[in-house]
mmCIF file of C-alpha atoms and ligand atoms in Angstrom:
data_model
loop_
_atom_site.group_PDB
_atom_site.id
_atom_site.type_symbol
_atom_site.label_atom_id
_atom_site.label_comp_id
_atom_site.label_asym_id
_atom_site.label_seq_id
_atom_site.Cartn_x
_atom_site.Cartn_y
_atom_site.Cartn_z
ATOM 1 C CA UNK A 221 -48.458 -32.273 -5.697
ATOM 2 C CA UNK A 222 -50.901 -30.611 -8.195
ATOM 3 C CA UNK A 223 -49.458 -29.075 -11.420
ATOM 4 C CA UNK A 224 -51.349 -27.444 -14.156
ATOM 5 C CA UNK A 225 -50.006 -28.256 -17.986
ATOM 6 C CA UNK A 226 -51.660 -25.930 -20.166
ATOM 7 C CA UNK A 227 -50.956 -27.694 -23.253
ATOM 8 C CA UNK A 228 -50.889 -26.107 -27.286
ATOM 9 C CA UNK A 229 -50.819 -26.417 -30.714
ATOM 10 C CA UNK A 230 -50.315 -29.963 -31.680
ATOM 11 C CA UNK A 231 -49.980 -31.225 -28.247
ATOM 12 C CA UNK A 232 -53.797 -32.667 -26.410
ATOM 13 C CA UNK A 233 -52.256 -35.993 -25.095
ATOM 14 C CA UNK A 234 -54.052 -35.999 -21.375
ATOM 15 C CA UNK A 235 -57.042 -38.150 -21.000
ATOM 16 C CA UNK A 236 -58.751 -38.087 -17.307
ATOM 17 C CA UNK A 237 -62.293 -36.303 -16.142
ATOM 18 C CA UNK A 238 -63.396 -33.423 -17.729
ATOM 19 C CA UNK A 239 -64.767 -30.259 -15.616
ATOM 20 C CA UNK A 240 -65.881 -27.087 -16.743
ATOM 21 C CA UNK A 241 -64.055 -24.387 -13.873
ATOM 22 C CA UNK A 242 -66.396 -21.392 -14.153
ATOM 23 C CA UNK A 243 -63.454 -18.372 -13.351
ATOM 24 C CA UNK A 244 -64.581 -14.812 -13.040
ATOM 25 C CA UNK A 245 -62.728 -14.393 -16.472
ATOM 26 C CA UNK A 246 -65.089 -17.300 -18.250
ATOM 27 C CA UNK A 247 -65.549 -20.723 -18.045
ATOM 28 C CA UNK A 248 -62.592 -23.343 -18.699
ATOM 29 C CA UNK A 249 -62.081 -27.136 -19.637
ATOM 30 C CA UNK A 250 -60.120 -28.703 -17.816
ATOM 31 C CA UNK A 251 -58.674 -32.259 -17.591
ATOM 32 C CA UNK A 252 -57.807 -33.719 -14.423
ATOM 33 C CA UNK A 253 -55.313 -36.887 -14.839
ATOM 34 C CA UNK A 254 -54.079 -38.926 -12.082
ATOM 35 C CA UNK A 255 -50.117 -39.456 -12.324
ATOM 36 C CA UNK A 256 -48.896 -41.519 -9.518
ATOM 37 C CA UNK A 257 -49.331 -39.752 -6.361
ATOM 38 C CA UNK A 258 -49.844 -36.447 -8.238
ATOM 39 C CA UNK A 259 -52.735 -34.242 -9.659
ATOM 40 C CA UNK A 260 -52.338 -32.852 -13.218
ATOM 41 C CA UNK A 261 -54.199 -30.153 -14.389
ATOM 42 C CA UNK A 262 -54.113 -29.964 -18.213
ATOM 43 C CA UNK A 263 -56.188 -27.089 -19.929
ATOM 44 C CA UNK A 264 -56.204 -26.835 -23.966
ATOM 45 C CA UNK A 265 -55.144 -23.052 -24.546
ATOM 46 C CA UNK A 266 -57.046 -22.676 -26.989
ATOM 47 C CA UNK A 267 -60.321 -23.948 -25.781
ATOM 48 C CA UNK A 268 -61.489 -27.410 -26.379
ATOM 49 C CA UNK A 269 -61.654 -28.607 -29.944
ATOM 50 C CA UNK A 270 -59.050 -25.637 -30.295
ATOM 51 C CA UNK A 271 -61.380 -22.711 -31.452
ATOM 52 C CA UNK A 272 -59.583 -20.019 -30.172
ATOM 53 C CA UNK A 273 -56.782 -18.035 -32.039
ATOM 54 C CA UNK A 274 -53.691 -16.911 -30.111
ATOM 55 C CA UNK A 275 -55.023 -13.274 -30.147
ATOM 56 C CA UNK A 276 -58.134 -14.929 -28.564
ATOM 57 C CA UNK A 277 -57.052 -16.980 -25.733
ATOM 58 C CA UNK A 278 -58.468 -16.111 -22.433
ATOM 59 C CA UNK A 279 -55.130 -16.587 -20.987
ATOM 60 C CA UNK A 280 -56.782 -14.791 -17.598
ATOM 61 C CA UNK A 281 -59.414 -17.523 -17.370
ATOM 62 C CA UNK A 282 -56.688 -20.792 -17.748
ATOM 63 C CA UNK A 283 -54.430 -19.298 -15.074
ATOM 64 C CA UNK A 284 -57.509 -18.490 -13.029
ATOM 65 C CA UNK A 285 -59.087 -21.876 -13.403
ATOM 66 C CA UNK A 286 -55.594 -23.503 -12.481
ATOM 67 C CA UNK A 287 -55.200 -21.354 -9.623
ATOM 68 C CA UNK A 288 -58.645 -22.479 -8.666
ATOM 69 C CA UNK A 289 -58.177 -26.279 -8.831
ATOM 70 C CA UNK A 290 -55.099 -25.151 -6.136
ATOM 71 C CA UNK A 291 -52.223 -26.278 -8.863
ATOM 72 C CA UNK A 292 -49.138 -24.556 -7.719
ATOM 73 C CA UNK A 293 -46.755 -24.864 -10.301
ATOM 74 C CA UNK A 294 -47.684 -24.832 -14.039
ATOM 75 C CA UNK A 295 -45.902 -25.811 -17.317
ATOM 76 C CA UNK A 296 -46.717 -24.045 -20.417
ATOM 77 C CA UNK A 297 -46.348 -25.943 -24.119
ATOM 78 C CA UNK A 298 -46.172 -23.973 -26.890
ATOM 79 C CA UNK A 299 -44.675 -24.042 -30.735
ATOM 80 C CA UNK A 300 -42.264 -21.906 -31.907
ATOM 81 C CA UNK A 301 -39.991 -21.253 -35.275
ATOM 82 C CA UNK A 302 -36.953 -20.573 -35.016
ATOM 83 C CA UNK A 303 -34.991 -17.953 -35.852
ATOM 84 C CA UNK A 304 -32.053 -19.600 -35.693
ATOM 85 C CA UNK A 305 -30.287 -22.044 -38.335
ATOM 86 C CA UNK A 306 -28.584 -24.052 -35.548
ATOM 87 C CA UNK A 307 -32.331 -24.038 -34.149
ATOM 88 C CA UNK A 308 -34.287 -27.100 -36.423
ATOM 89 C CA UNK A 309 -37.708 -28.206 -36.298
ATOM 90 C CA UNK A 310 -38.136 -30.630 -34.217
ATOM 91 C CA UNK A 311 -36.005 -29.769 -31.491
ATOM 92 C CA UNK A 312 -37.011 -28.591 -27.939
ATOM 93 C CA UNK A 313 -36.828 -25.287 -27.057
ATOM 94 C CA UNK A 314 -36.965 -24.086 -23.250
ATOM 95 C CA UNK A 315 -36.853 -20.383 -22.607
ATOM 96 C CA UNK A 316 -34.879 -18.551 -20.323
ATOM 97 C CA UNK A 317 -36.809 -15.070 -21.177
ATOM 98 C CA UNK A 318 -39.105 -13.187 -23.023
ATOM 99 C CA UNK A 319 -39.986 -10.502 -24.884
ATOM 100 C CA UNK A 320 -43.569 -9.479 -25.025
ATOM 101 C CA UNK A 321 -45.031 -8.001 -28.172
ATOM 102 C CA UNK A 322 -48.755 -8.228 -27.792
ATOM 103 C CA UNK A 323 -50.478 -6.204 -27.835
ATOM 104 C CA UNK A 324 -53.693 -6.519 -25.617
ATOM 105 C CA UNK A 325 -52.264 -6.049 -21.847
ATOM 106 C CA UNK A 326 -54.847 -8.335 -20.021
ATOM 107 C CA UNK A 327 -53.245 -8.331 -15.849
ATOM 108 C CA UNK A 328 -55.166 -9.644 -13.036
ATOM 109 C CA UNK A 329 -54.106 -6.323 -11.236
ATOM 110 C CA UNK A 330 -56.636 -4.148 -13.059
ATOM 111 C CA UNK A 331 -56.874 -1.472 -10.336
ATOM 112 C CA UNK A 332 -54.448 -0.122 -7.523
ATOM 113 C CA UNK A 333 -50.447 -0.855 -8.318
ATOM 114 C CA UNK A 334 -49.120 -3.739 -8.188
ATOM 115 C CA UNK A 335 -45.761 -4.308 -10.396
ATOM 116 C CA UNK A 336 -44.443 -8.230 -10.580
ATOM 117 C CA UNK A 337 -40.767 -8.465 -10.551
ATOM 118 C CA UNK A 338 -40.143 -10.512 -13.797
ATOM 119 C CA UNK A 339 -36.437 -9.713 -13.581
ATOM 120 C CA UNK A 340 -36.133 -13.765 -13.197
ATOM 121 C CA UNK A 341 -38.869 -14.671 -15.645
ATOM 122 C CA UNK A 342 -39.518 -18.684 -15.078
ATOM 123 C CA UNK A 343 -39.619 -20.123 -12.015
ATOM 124 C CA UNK A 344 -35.813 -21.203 -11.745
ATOM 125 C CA UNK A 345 -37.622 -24.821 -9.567
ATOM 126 C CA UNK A 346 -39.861 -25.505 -12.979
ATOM 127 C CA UNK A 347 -37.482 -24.535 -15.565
ATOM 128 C CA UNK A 348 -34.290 -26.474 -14.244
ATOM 129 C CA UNK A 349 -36.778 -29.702 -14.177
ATOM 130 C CA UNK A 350 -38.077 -29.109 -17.404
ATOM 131 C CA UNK A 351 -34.741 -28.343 -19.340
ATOM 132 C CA UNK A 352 -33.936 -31.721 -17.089
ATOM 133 C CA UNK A 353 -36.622 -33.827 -18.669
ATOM 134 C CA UNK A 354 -36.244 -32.381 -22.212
ATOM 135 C CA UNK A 355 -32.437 -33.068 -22.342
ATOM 136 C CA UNK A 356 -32.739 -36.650 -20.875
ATOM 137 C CA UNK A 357 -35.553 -37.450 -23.295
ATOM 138 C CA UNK A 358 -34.009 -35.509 -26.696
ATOM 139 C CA UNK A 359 -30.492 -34.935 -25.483
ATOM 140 C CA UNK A 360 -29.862 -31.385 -27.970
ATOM 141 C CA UNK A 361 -32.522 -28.974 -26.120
ATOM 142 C CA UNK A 362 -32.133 -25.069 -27.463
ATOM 143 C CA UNK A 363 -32.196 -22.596 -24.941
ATOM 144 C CA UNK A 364 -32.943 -18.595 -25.464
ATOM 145 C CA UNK A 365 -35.285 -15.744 -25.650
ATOM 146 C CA UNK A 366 -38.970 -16.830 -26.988
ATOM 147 C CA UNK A 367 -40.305 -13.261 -28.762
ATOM 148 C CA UNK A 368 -43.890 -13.135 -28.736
ATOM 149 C CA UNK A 369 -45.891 -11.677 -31.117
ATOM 150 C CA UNK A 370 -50.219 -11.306 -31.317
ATOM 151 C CA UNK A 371 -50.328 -13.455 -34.041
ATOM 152 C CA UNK A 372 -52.597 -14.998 -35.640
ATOM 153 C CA UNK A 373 -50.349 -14.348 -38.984
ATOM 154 C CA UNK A 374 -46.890 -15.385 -39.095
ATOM 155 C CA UNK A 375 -44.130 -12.245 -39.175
ATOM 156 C CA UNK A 376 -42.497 -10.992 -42.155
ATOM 157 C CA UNK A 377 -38.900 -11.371 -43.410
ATOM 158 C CA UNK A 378 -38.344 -7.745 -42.174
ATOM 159 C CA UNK A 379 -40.369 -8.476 -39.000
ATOM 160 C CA UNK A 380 -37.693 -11.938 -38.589
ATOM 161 C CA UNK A 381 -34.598 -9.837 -39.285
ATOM 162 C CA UNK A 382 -35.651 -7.518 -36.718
ATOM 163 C CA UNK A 383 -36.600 -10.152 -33.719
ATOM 164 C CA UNK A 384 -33.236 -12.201 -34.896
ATOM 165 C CA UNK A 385 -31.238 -9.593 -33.350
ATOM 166 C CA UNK A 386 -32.615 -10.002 -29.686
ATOM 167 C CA UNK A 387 -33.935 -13.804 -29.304
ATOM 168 C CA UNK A 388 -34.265 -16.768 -30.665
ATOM 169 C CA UNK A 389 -37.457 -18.443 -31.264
ATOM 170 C CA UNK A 390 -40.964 -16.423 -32.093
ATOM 171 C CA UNK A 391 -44.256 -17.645 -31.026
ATOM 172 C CA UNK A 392 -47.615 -16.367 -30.094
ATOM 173 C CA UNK A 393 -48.710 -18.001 -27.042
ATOM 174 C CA UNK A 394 -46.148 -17.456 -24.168
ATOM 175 C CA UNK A 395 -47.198 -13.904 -23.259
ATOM 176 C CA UNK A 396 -49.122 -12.543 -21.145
ATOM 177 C CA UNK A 397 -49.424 -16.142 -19.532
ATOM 178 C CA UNK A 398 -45.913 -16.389 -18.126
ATOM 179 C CA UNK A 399 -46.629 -12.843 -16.196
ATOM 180 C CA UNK A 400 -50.302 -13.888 -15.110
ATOM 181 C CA UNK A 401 -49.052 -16.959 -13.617
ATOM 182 C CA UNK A 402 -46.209 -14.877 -11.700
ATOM 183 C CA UNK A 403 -49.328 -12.076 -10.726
ATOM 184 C CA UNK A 404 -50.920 -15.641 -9.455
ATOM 185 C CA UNK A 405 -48.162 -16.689 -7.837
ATOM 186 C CA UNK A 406 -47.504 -19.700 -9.693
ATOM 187 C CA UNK A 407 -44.753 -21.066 -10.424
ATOM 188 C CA UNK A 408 -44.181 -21.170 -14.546
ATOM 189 C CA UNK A 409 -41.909 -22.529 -17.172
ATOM 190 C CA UNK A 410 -42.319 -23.107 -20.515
ATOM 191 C CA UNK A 411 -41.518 -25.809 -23.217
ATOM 192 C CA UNK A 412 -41.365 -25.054 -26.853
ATOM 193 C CA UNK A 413 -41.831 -27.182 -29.656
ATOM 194 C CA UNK A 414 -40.058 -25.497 -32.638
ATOM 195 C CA UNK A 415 -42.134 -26.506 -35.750
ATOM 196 C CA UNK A 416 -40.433 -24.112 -38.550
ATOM 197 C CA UNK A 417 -37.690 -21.843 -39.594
ATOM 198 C CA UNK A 418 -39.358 -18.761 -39.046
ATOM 199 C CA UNK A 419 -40.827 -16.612 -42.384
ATOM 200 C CA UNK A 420 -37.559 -15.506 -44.720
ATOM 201 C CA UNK A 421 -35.259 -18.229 -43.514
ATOM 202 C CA UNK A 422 -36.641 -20.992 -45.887
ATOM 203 C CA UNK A 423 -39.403 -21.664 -48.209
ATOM 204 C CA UNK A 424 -42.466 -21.548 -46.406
ATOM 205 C CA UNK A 425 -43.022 -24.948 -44.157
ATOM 206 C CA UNK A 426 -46.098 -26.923 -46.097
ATOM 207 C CA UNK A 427 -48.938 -27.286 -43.216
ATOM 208 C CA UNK A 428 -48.588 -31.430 -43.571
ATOM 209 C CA UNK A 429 -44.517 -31.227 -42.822
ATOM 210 C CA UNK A 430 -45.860 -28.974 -39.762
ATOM 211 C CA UNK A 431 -48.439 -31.700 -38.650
ATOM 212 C CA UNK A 432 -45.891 -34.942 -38.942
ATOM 213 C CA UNK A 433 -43.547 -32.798 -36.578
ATOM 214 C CA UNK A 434 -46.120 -32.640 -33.801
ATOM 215 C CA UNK A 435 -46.701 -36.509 -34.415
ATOM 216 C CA UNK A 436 -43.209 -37.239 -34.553
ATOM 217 C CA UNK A 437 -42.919 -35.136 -30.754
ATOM 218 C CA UNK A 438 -46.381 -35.624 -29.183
ATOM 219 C CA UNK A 439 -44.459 -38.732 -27.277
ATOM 220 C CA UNK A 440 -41.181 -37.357 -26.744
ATOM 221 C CA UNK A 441 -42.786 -33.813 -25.019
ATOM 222 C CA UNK A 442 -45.333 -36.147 -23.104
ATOM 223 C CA UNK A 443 -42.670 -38.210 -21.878
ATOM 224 C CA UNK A 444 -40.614 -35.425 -21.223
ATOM 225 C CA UNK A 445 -44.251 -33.798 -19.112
ATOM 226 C CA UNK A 446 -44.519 -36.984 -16.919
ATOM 227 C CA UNK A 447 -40.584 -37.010 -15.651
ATOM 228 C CA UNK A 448 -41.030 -33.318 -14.642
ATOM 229 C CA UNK A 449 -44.520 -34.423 -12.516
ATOM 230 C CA UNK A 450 -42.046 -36.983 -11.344
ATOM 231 C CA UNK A 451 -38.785 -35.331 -10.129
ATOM 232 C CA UNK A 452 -40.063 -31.677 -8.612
ATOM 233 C CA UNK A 453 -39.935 -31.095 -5.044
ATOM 234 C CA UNK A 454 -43.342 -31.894 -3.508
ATOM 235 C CA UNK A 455 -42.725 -28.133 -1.699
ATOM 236 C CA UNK A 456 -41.624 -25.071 -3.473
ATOM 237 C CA UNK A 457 -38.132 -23.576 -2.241
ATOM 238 C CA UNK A 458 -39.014 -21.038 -5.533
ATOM 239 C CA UNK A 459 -39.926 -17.299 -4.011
ATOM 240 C CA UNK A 460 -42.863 -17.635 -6.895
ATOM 241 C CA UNK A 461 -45.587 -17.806 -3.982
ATOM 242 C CA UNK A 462 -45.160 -13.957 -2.931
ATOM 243 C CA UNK A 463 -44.761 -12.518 -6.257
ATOM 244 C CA UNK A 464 -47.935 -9.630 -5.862
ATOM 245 C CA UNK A 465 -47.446 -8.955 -2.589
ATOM 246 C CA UNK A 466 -43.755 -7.855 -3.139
ATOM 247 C CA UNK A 467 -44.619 -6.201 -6.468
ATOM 248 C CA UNK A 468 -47.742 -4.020 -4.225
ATOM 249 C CA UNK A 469 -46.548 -0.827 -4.026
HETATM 250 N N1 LIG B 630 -44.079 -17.531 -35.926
HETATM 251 C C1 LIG B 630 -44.900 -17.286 -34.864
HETATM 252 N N2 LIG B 630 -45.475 -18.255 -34.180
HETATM 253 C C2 LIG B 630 -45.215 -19.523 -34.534
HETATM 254 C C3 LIG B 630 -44.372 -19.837 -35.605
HETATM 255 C C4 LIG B 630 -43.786 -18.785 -36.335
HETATM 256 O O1 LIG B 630 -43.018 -18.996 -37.311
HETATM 257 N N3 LIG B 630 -44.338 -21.209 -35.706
HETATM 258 C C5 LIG B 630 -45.115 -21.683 -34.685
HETATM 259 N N4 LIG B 630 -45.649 -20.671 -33.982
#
Protein backbone atom coordinates (compact mmCIF):
# COMPACT_ATOMS: atom_id res chain seq x y z
CA UNK A 1 0.00 0.00 0.00
CA UNK A 2 1.23 3.62 -0.58
CA UNK A 3 -0.24 6.43 1.62
CA UNK A 4 0.63 10.02 1.53
CA UNK A 5 0.85 11.90 5.22
CA UNK A 6 1.00 15.43 4.56
CA UNK A 7 2.17 16.40 7.85
CA UNK A 8 1.84 20.28 9.76
CA UNK A 9 2.62 22.58 12.20
CA UNK A 10 4.68 21.01 14.86
CA UNK A 11 4.60 17.63 13.41
CA UNK A 12 8.04 16.68 10.71
CA UNK A 13 8.77 13.23 12.35
CA UNK A 14 9.43 11.09 8.88
CA UNK A 15 12.97 10.52 7.96
CA UNK A 16 13.54 8.42 4.52
CA UNK A 17 14.83 9.80 0.85
CA UNK A 18 14.11 13.04 -0.15
CA UNK A 19 12.73 13.83 -3.87
CA UNK A 20 11.75 16.92 -5.32
CA UNK A 21 8.14 15.82 -7.46
CA UNK A 22 8.03 18.59 -10.09
CA UNK A 23 3.76 18.83 -10.39
CA UNK A 24 2.27 21.10 -12.98
CA UNK A 25 1.25 23.25 -9.86
CA UNK A 26 5.19 23.60 -8.64
CA UNK A 27 7.68 21.56 -7.37
CA UNK A 28 7.26 19.50 -3.96
CA UNK A 29 9.47 17.75 -1.20
CA UNK A 30 8.67 14.84 -0.51
CA UNK A 31 9.81 12.08 1.91
CA UNK A 32 9.52 8.60 1.04
CA UNK A 33 9.75 6.20 4.30
CA UNK A 34 9.62 2.56 4.19
CA UNK A 35 7.04 1.11 6.89
CA UNK A 36 6.92 -2.57 6.76
CA UNK A 37 5.55 -3.69 3.58
CA UNK A 38 4.16 -0.17 2.90
CA UNK A 39 5.18 3.13 1.10
CA UNK A 40 4.65 6.44 2.98
CA UNK A 41 4.54 9.52 1.36
CA UNK A 42 5.05 12.40 3.83
CA UNK A 43 5.08 16.05 2.36
CA UNK A 44 5.67 19.17 4.88
CA UNK A 45 2.58 21.50 4.03
CA UNK A 46 4.21 24.14 4.35
CA UNK A 47 7.25 23.57 2.29
CA UNK A 48 10.44 22.33 3.70
CA UNK A 49 11.98 24.28 6.52
CA UNK A 50 8.20 25.45 6.81
CA UNK A 51 8.29 28.81 4.80
CA UNK A 52 4.99 28.89 3.68
CA UNK A 53 1.97 30.52 5.55
CA UNK A 54 -1.41 28.76 5.52
CA UNK A 55 -2.73 31.39 3.01
CA UNK A 56 0.37 30.27 0.98
CA UNK A 57 0.35 26.62 0.75
CA UNK A 58 0.25 25.19 -2.66
CA UNK A 59 -2.21 22.75 -1.45
CA UNK A 60 -2.74 21.88 -5.50
CA UNK A 61 0.93 20.95 -5.84
CA UNK A 62 1.04 18.38 -2.43
CA UNK A 63 -2.09 16.57 -3.61
CA UNK A 64 -0.68 16.57 -7.12
CA UNK A 65 2.73 15.34 -6.13
CA UNK A 66 0.99 12.55 -3.93
CA UNK A 67 -1.20 11.61 -6.63
CA UNK A 68 1.92 11.37 -8.69
CA UNK A 69 4.02 9.07 -6.46
CA UNK A 70 0.51 6.76 -7.01
CA UNK A 71 -0.43 7.13 -3.01
CA UNK A 72 -4.04 6.31 -2.82
CA UNK A 73 -5.16 7.23 0.39
CA UNK A 74 -3.80 10.29 2.29
CA UNK A 75 -3.90 11.52 5.95
CA UNK A 76 -3.85 15.11 6.65
CA UNK A 77 -2.24 16.57 10.22
CA UNK A 78 -3.12 19.71 11.18
CA UNK A 79 -3.49 21.99 14.60
CA UNK A 80 -6.44 23.33 15.72
CA UNK A 81 -7.94 25.44 18.92
CA UNK A 82 -10.70 24.65 20.17
CA UNK A 83 -13.68 26.18 20.57
CA UNK A 84 -14.86 24.11 22.96
CA UNK A 85 -14.14 24.01 26.90
CA UNK A 86 -14.64 20.21 27.03
CA UNK A 87 -12.10 20.43 23.95
CA UNK A 88 -8.27 20.91 25.81
CA UNK A 89 -5.03 21.28 24.29
CA UNK A 90 -3.54 18.46 23.86
CA UNK A 91 -6.19 16.27 22.88
CA UNK A 92 -6.84 14.71 19.40
CA UNK A 93 -9.24 15.97 17.31
CA UNK A 94 -10.60 13.95 14.15
CA UNK A 95 -13.17 15.65 11.99
CA UNK A 96 -16.23 14.42 10.74
CA UNK A 97 -16.85 17.76 8.49
CA UNK A 98 -15.99 20.99 7.46
CA UNK A 99 -16.71 24.24 6.87
CA UNK A 100 -14.65 26.13 4.39
CA UNK A 101 -13.93 29.80 4.90
CA UNK A 102 -11.06 30.61 2.61
CA UNK A 103 -11.06 32.42 0.66
CA UNK A 104 -8.86 31.67 -2.49
CA UNK A 105 -10.92 28.72 -4.37
CA UNK A 106 -7.86 26.87 -5.94
CA UNK A 107 -9.83 23.29 -7.76
CA UNK A 108 -8.07 21.08 -10.07
CA UNK A 109 -11.31 21.39 -12.26
CA UNK A 110 -10.47 24.86 -13.58
CA UNK A 111 -12.50 24.54 -16.81
CA UNK A 112 -15.69 22.49 -17.92
CA UNK A 113 -18.07 21.31 -14.73
CA UNK A 114 -17.25 19.06 -12.65
CA UNK A 115 -18.99 19.23 -8.99
CA UNK A 116 -17.44 16.59 -6.20
CA UNK A 117 -20.05 15.22 -3.98
CA UNK A 118 -18.61 16.17 -0.50
CA UNK A 119 -21.94 15.27 1.11
CA UNK A 120 -19.65 12.47 3.00
CA UNK A 121 -16.58 14.62 3.48
CA UNK A 122 -13.64 12.03 4.69
CA UNK A 123 -13.20 8.96 3.32
CA UNK A 124 -15.41 6.87 5.86
CA UNK A 125 -12.15 3.71 5.15
CA UNK A 126 -9.41 6.54 6.43
CA UNK A 127 -11.34 8.23 9.03
CA UNK A 128 -12.73 5.05 10.95
CA UNK A 129 -8.82 3.89 11.04
CA UNK A 130 -7.64 7.04 12.12
CA UNK A 131 -10.27 7.81 14.94
CA UNK A 132 -9.13 3.89 15.57
CA UNK A 133 -5.49 4.67 16.09
CA UNK A 134 -6.04 8.00 17.93
CA UNK A 135 -8.43 6.43 20.54
CA UNK A 136 -6.19 3.32 21.15
CA UNK A 137 -3.13 5.54 21.51
CA UNK A 138 -4.90 8.68 23.68
CA UNK A 139 -8.12 6.98 24.63
CA UNK A 140 -10.40 10.71 24.90
CA UNK A 141 -10.28 11.67 20.98
CA UNK A 142 -12.82 14.85 20.18
CA UNK A 143 -14.81 14.50 17.28
CA UNK A 144 -16.71 17.52 15.25
CA UNK A 145 -16.74 20.13 12.63
CA UNK A 146 -13.05 21.67 11.91
CA UNK A 147 -14.00 25.54 10.57
CA UNK A 148 -11.40 26.78 8.43
CA UNK A 149 -10.40 30.05 8.13
CA UNK A 150 -7.36 31.84 5.58
CA UNK A 151 -5.41 32.59 8.35
CA UNK A 152 -2.43 33.58 8.85
CA UNK A 153 -3.92 35.68 12.02
CA UNK A 154 -5.82 34.00 14.59
CA UNK A 155 -9.88 35.03 14.71
CA UNK A 156 -11.35 37.42 16.99
CA UNK A 157 -13.57 36.93 20.07
CA UNK A 158 -16.53 38.00 17.81
CA UNK A 159 -15.13 35.91 14.92
CA UNK A 160 -15.00 32.66 17.88
CA UNK A 161 -18.52 33.41 19.10
CA UNK A 162 -19.69 33.26 15.67
CA UNK A 163 -17.84 29.80 14.44
CA UNK A 164 -18.84 28.33 18.15
CA UNK A 165 -22.28 28.10 17.02
CA UNK A 166 -21.66 25.63 14.02
CA UNK A 167 -18.32 23.51 14.86
CA UNK A 168 -15.93 22.85 17.01
CA UNK A 169 -12.37 23.34 16.38
CA UNK A 170 -10.88 26.31 13.92
CA UNK A 171 -7.83 25.88 11.92
CA UNK A 172 -6.30 27.07 8.75
CA UNK A 173 -5.00 24.22 6.91
CA UNK A 174 -7.79 21.60 6.23
CA UNK A 175 -9.44 23.40 3.30
CA UNK A 176 -9.26 23.30 0.14
CA UNK A 177 -7.03 20.07 0.66
CA UNK A 178 -9.76 17.74 1.88
CA UNK A 179 -11.84 18.67 -1.52
CA UNK A 180 -8.62 18.46 -3.84
CA UNK A 181 -7.87 15.13 -2.61
CA UNK A 182 -11.68 14.03 -3.24
CA UNK A 183 -11.31 16.02 -7.04
CA UNK A 184 -8.08 13.48 -7.06
CA UNK A 185 -9.77 10.77 -6.02
CA UNK A 186 -8.00 10.11 -2.95
CA UNK A 187 -9.05 8.93 -0.22
CA UNK A 188 -8.66 11.69 2.86
CA UNK A 189 -9.01 12.06 6.56
CA UNK A 190 -7.72 14.29 8.80
CA UNK A 191 -6.10 14.39 12.35
CA UNK A 192 -6.03 17.46 14.45
CA UNK A 193 -3.81 18.39 17.06
CA UNK A 194 -5.67 21.00 19.22
CA UNK A 195 -2.90 23.36 20.56
CA UNK A 196 -5.19 26.27 22.21
CA UNK A 197 -8.50 27.49 23.37
CA UNK A 198 -9.31 29.47 20.54
CA UNK A 199 -8.97 33.68 20.84
CA UNK A 200 -11.70 34.98 23.72
CA UNK A 201 -11.90 31.71 25.58
CA UNK A 202 -8.67 32.26 27.69
CA UNK A 203 -5.75 34.46 27.95
CA UNK A 204 -3.86 34.22 24.94
CA UNK A 205 -1.69 30.73 24.80
CA UNK A 206 2.22 31.99 25.27
CA UNK A 207 4.05 30.60 21.92
CA UNK A 208 6.50 28.27 24.37
CA UNK A 209 3.19 26.50 26.12
CA UNK A 210 2.19 26.05 22.24
CA UNK A 211 5.66 24.46 21.36
CA UNK A 212 5.87 21.90 24.60
CA UNK A 213 2.32 20.67 23.35
CA UNK A 214 3.63 19.58 19.97
CA UNK A 215 6.65 17.92 21.92
CA UNK A 216 4.53 16.43 24.38
CA UNK A 217 2.27 14.81 21.03
CA UNK A 218 4.89 14.51 18.24
CA UNK A 219 5.08 10.63 19.61
CA UNK A 220 1.66 9.98 20.48
CA UNK A 221 0.28 11.36 16.70
CA UNK A 222 3.32 9.40 15.11
CA UNK A 223 2.42 6.40 16.85
CA UNK A 224 -1.01 6.90 16.24
CA UNK A 225 0.28 7.52 11.97
CA UNK A 226 2.11 4.11 11.93
CA UNK A 227 -1.05 1.87 13.38
CA UNK A 228 -3.25 3.48 10.66
CA UNK A 229 -0.32 2.41 7.79
CA UNK A 230 -0.76 -0.79 9.70
CA UNK A 231 -4.47 -1.77 9.97
CA UNK A 232 -6.13 -0.27 6.46
CA UNK A 233 -7.25 -2.58 3.91
CA UNK A 234 -4.47 -3.06 1.33
CA UNK A 235 -7.66 -2.34 -1.34
CA UNK A 236 -10.11 0.42 -1.03
CA UNK A 237 -13.90 -0.74 -0.56
CA UNK A 238 -14.26 3.47 -0.14
CA UNK A 239 -16.24 4.89 -3.49
CA UNK A 240 -13.30 7.77 -3.12
CA UNK A 241 -11.69 6.43 -6.52
CA UNK A 242 -14.66 7.82 -8.84
CA UNK A 243 -15.26 10.98 -7.13
CA UNK A 244 -14.80 13.46 -10.62
CA UNK A 245 -16.20 11.30 -12.82
CA UNK A 246 -19.56 11.14 -10.87
CA UNK A 247 -19.36 14.85 -9.99
CA UNK A 248 -18.82 15.54 -14.32
CA UNK A 249 -21.79 16.91 -15.32
N1 LIG B 1 -7.14 29.48 15.18
C1 LIG B 1 -6.88 29.12 13.89
N2 LIG B 1 -5.95 28.23 13.58
C2 LIG B 1 -5.27 27.65 14.58
C3 LIG B 1 -5.51 27.96 15.92
C4 LIG B 1 -6.48 28.93 16.23
O1 LIG B 1 -6.74 29.27 17.41
N3 LIG B 1 -4.64 27.21 16.68
C5 LIG B 1 -3.94 26.43 15.79
N4 LIG B 1 -4.32 26.70 14.53
Amino acid sequence: MRIGIIGGTGIYGYEGNTVSVDTAYGEVEVVHAVQGDHAVFFVPRHGAGHVLPPHRVNHRANLQALADCHVDRVIGITTVGSLREDITPGMLFVPGDFIDFTVSRPTFFDRGAVHVDMSQPFCPEVREAVLAAARSRQGEVAEGVYACTSGPRLETPAEVALLQQFAHVVGMTLAPEATLARERGLCYASLSLVSNLAAGLQKALPAQEIAAIYDRMRPVVMAVLREVVCSLPEERSCGCRGAAERGQL
